[in-house]
Backbone as JSON, one array per atom type, in Angstrom:
{
  "sequence": "MAHFSIGDKVRLRKTHPCGSTDWEITRTGMDFRIRCLGCDHQVLIPRVKFEKAVKTVIARVGEPEPPKK",
  "N": [[112.44, 111.52, 28.31], [115.52, 110.77, 29.61], [117.26, 110.85, 32.76], [120.46, 112.0, 33.28], [123.62, 111.85, 34.95], [126.71, 113.31, 36.07], [129.46, 111.19, 35.78], [128.05, 108.9, 35.22], [128.02, 105.9, 33.29], [127.69, 105.12, 29.92], [126.44, 103.32, 27.05], [126.89, 103.81, 23.67], [125.22, 103.94, 20.45], [126.76, 103.98, 18.07], [130.05, 102.87, 17.15], [133.15, 103.95, 18.47], [136.13, 105.1, 16.76], [138.29, 103.79, 18.02], [137.25, 101.4, 18.72], [135.67, 101.05, 20.95], [132.46, 101.25, 22.62], [131.64, 102.33, 24.91], [131.17, 104.98, 27.21], [131.92, 107.69, 29.5], [130.13, 110.12, 31.3], [131.12, 113.42, 31.65], [130.34, 116.03, 31.82], [127.3, 117.85, 32.06], [124.33, 119.43, 30.76], [123.25, 121.89, 28.44], [124.94, 120.98, 26.52], [126.76, 117.9, 26.34], [129.66, 116.55, 27.75], [131.58, 113.85, 26.99], [133.63, 111.02, 27.8], [135.63, 108.69, 26.2], [135.85, 105.34, 27.16], [137.66, 103.61, 26.15], [139.88, 104.88, 24.9], [140.23, 107.32, 26.16], [139.54, 109.67, 24.81], [137.9, 112.81, 24.51], [134.68, 114.24, 23.91], [132.48, 116.85, 22.97], [129.09, 117.16, 22.78], [125.81, 118.14, 21.56], [122.88, 118.07, 23.71], [120.48, 116.91, 22.61], [121.41, 115.34, 20.46], [123.08, 113.6, 21.9], [121.22, 112.23, 23.58], [119.78, 110.79, 21.68], [121.77, 109.12, 20.76], [122.42, 107.39, 22.83], [122.38, 104.07, 23.82], [122.17, 102.24, 26.02], [122.28, 102.57, 29.63], [125.1, 101.85, 31.38], [126.21, 101.97, 34.0], [125.2, 103.72, 36.88], [125.92, 106.64, 38.84], [126.68, 106.07, 42.22], [125.43, 103.63, 42.34], [126.11, 100.14, 42.62], [128.35, 98.53, 40.32], [127.36, 96.15, 37.83], [128.26, 92.64, 37.92], [131.04, 91.55, 35.93], [131.05, 89.52, 32.99]],
  "CA": [[113.79, 112.02, 28.51], [116.19, 110.12, 30.73], [118.08, 111.72, 33.6], [121.86, 111.6, 33.29], [124.45, 112.55, 35.92], [128.16, 113.23, 35.86], [129.99, 109.93, 36.29], [127.31, 107.77, 34.65], [128.65, 105.25, 32.15], [126.66, 104.8, 28.93], [126.84, 102.65, 25.81], [126.31, 104.5, 22.53], [124.85, 103.09, 19.31], [127.87, 103.89, 17.12], [131.35, 102.5, 17.7], [134.22, 104.94, 18.33], [137.2, 104.54, 15.94], [139.17, 102.92, 18.8], [136.56, 100.12, 18.88], [134.85, 101.05, 22.15], [131.14, 101.88, 22.56], [131.34, 102.75, 26.28], [131.59, 106.35, 27.5], [131.59, 108.23, 30.81], [129.67, 111.5, 31.22], [131.94, 114.3, 32.49], [129.67, 117.34, 31.91], [125.91, 117.84, 31.6], [123.73, 120.74, 30.52], [122.8, 121.97, 27.04], [125.89, 120.1, 25.84], [127.33, 116.85, 27.17], [131.04, 116.14, 27.47], [131.73, 112.43, 27.3], [134.99, 110.51, 27.67], [135.68, 107.31, 25.75], [136.5, 104.47, 28.13], [138.66, 102.83, 25.46], [141.1, 105.63, 24.58], [140.19, 108.58, 26.91], [139.21, 110.81, 23.96], [136.72, 113.52, 24.99], [133.86, 114.85, 22.88], [131.39, 117.7, 23.44], [127.99, 117.04, 21.82], [124.54, 118.7, 22.06], [122.03, 117.16, 24.49], [119.53, 116.18, 21.75], [122.19, 114.32, 19.74], [123.53, 112.62, 22.9], [120.1, 111.4, 24.02], [119.45, 109.87, 20.59], [122.89, 108.2, 20.55], [122.56, 106.47, 23.95], [121.71, 102.77, 23.68], [121.84, 101.82, 27.38], [123.1, 103.08, 30.73], [125.84, 100.72, 31.93], [126.31, 102.14, 35.45], [124.84, 105.04, 37.39], [126.7, 107.07, 40.0], [126.09, 105.67, 43.49], [124.92, 102.26, 42.28], [127.2, 99.21, 42.35], [128.42, 98.04, 38.94], [127.02, 94.73, 37.7], [129.45, 91.8, 37.73], [131.46, 91.33, 34.55], [130.95, 88.11, 32.58]],
  "C": [[114.38, 111.38, 29.76], [117.02, 111.14, 31.51], [119.5, 111.18, 33.64], [122.63, 112.45, 34.29], [125.92, 112.4, 35.55], [128.67, 111.95, 36.52], [129.25, 108.71, 35.78], [128.09, 107.2, 33.47], [127.55, 104.78, 31.21], [127.27, 104.06, 27.75], [126.12, 103.34, 24.66], [126.06, 103.53, 21.39], [126.01, 102.91, 18.34], [129.18, 103.57, 17.84], [132.35, 103.64, 17.46], [135.33, 104.31, 17.48], [138.18, 103.63, 16.7], [138.54, 101.54, 19.02], [135.63, 100.05, 20.08], [133.48, 101.69, 21.89], [130.75, 102.44, 23.93], [131.96, 104.11, 26.58], [131.2, 106.72, 28.92], [131.21, 109.69, 30.65], [130.51, 112.35, 32.17], [131.36, 115.7, 32.62], [128.26, 117.19, 31.39], [125.42, 119.27, 31.44], [123.15, 120.75, 29.12], [123.67, 121.09, 26.16], [126.39, 119.07, 26.84], [128.78, 116.64, 26.76], [131.15, 114.7, 27.91], [133.16, 111.99, 27.01], [134.93, 109.04, 27.29], [136.42, 106.47, 26.78], [137.56, 103.58, 27.49], [139.98, 103.59, 25.29], [141.19, 106.98, 25.28], [139.96, 109.82, 26.06], [137.94, 111.47, 24.48], [136.02, 114.24, 23.85], [132.78, 115.69, 23.55], [130.29, 117.65, 22.38], [126.7, 117.63, 22.42], [123.69, 117.63, 22.74], [121.13, 116.31, 23.6], [120.26, 115.05, 21.02], [122.65, 113.22, 20.69], [122.4, 111.68, 23.29], [119.67, 110.41, 22.94], [120.52, 108.8, 20.42], [123.0, 107.14, 21.65], [121.73, 105.21, 23.7], [121.25, 102.29, 25.05], [122.73, 102.55, 28.38], [123.77, 101.87, 31.36], [125.87, 100.79, 33.46], [125.93, 103.57, 35.81], [125.7, 105.36, 38.61], [125.97, 106.65, 41.27], [125.51, 104.28, 43.49], [126.1, 101.32, 42.01], [127.17, 98.72, 40.91], [128.06, 96.57, 38.88], [128.27, 93.91, 37.49], [129.75, 91.58, 36.26], [131.42, 89.84, 34.24], [132.24, 87.63, 32.0]]
}
């Protein structure tokens, strides 16, 4: 089980209808609230479903973001 914090940016396996796969975590607990970085749509999903959907962590809070290519 990975540790997630509010403000972390993650990439999910499925694409959102807007075309983005990148999300920001805005709430943690039994349920996670995530905000799409493409269209600002927010979704509340159970922790188990969220952890299975995460492909990679793009950026963690407090760590510098990697340079864009």
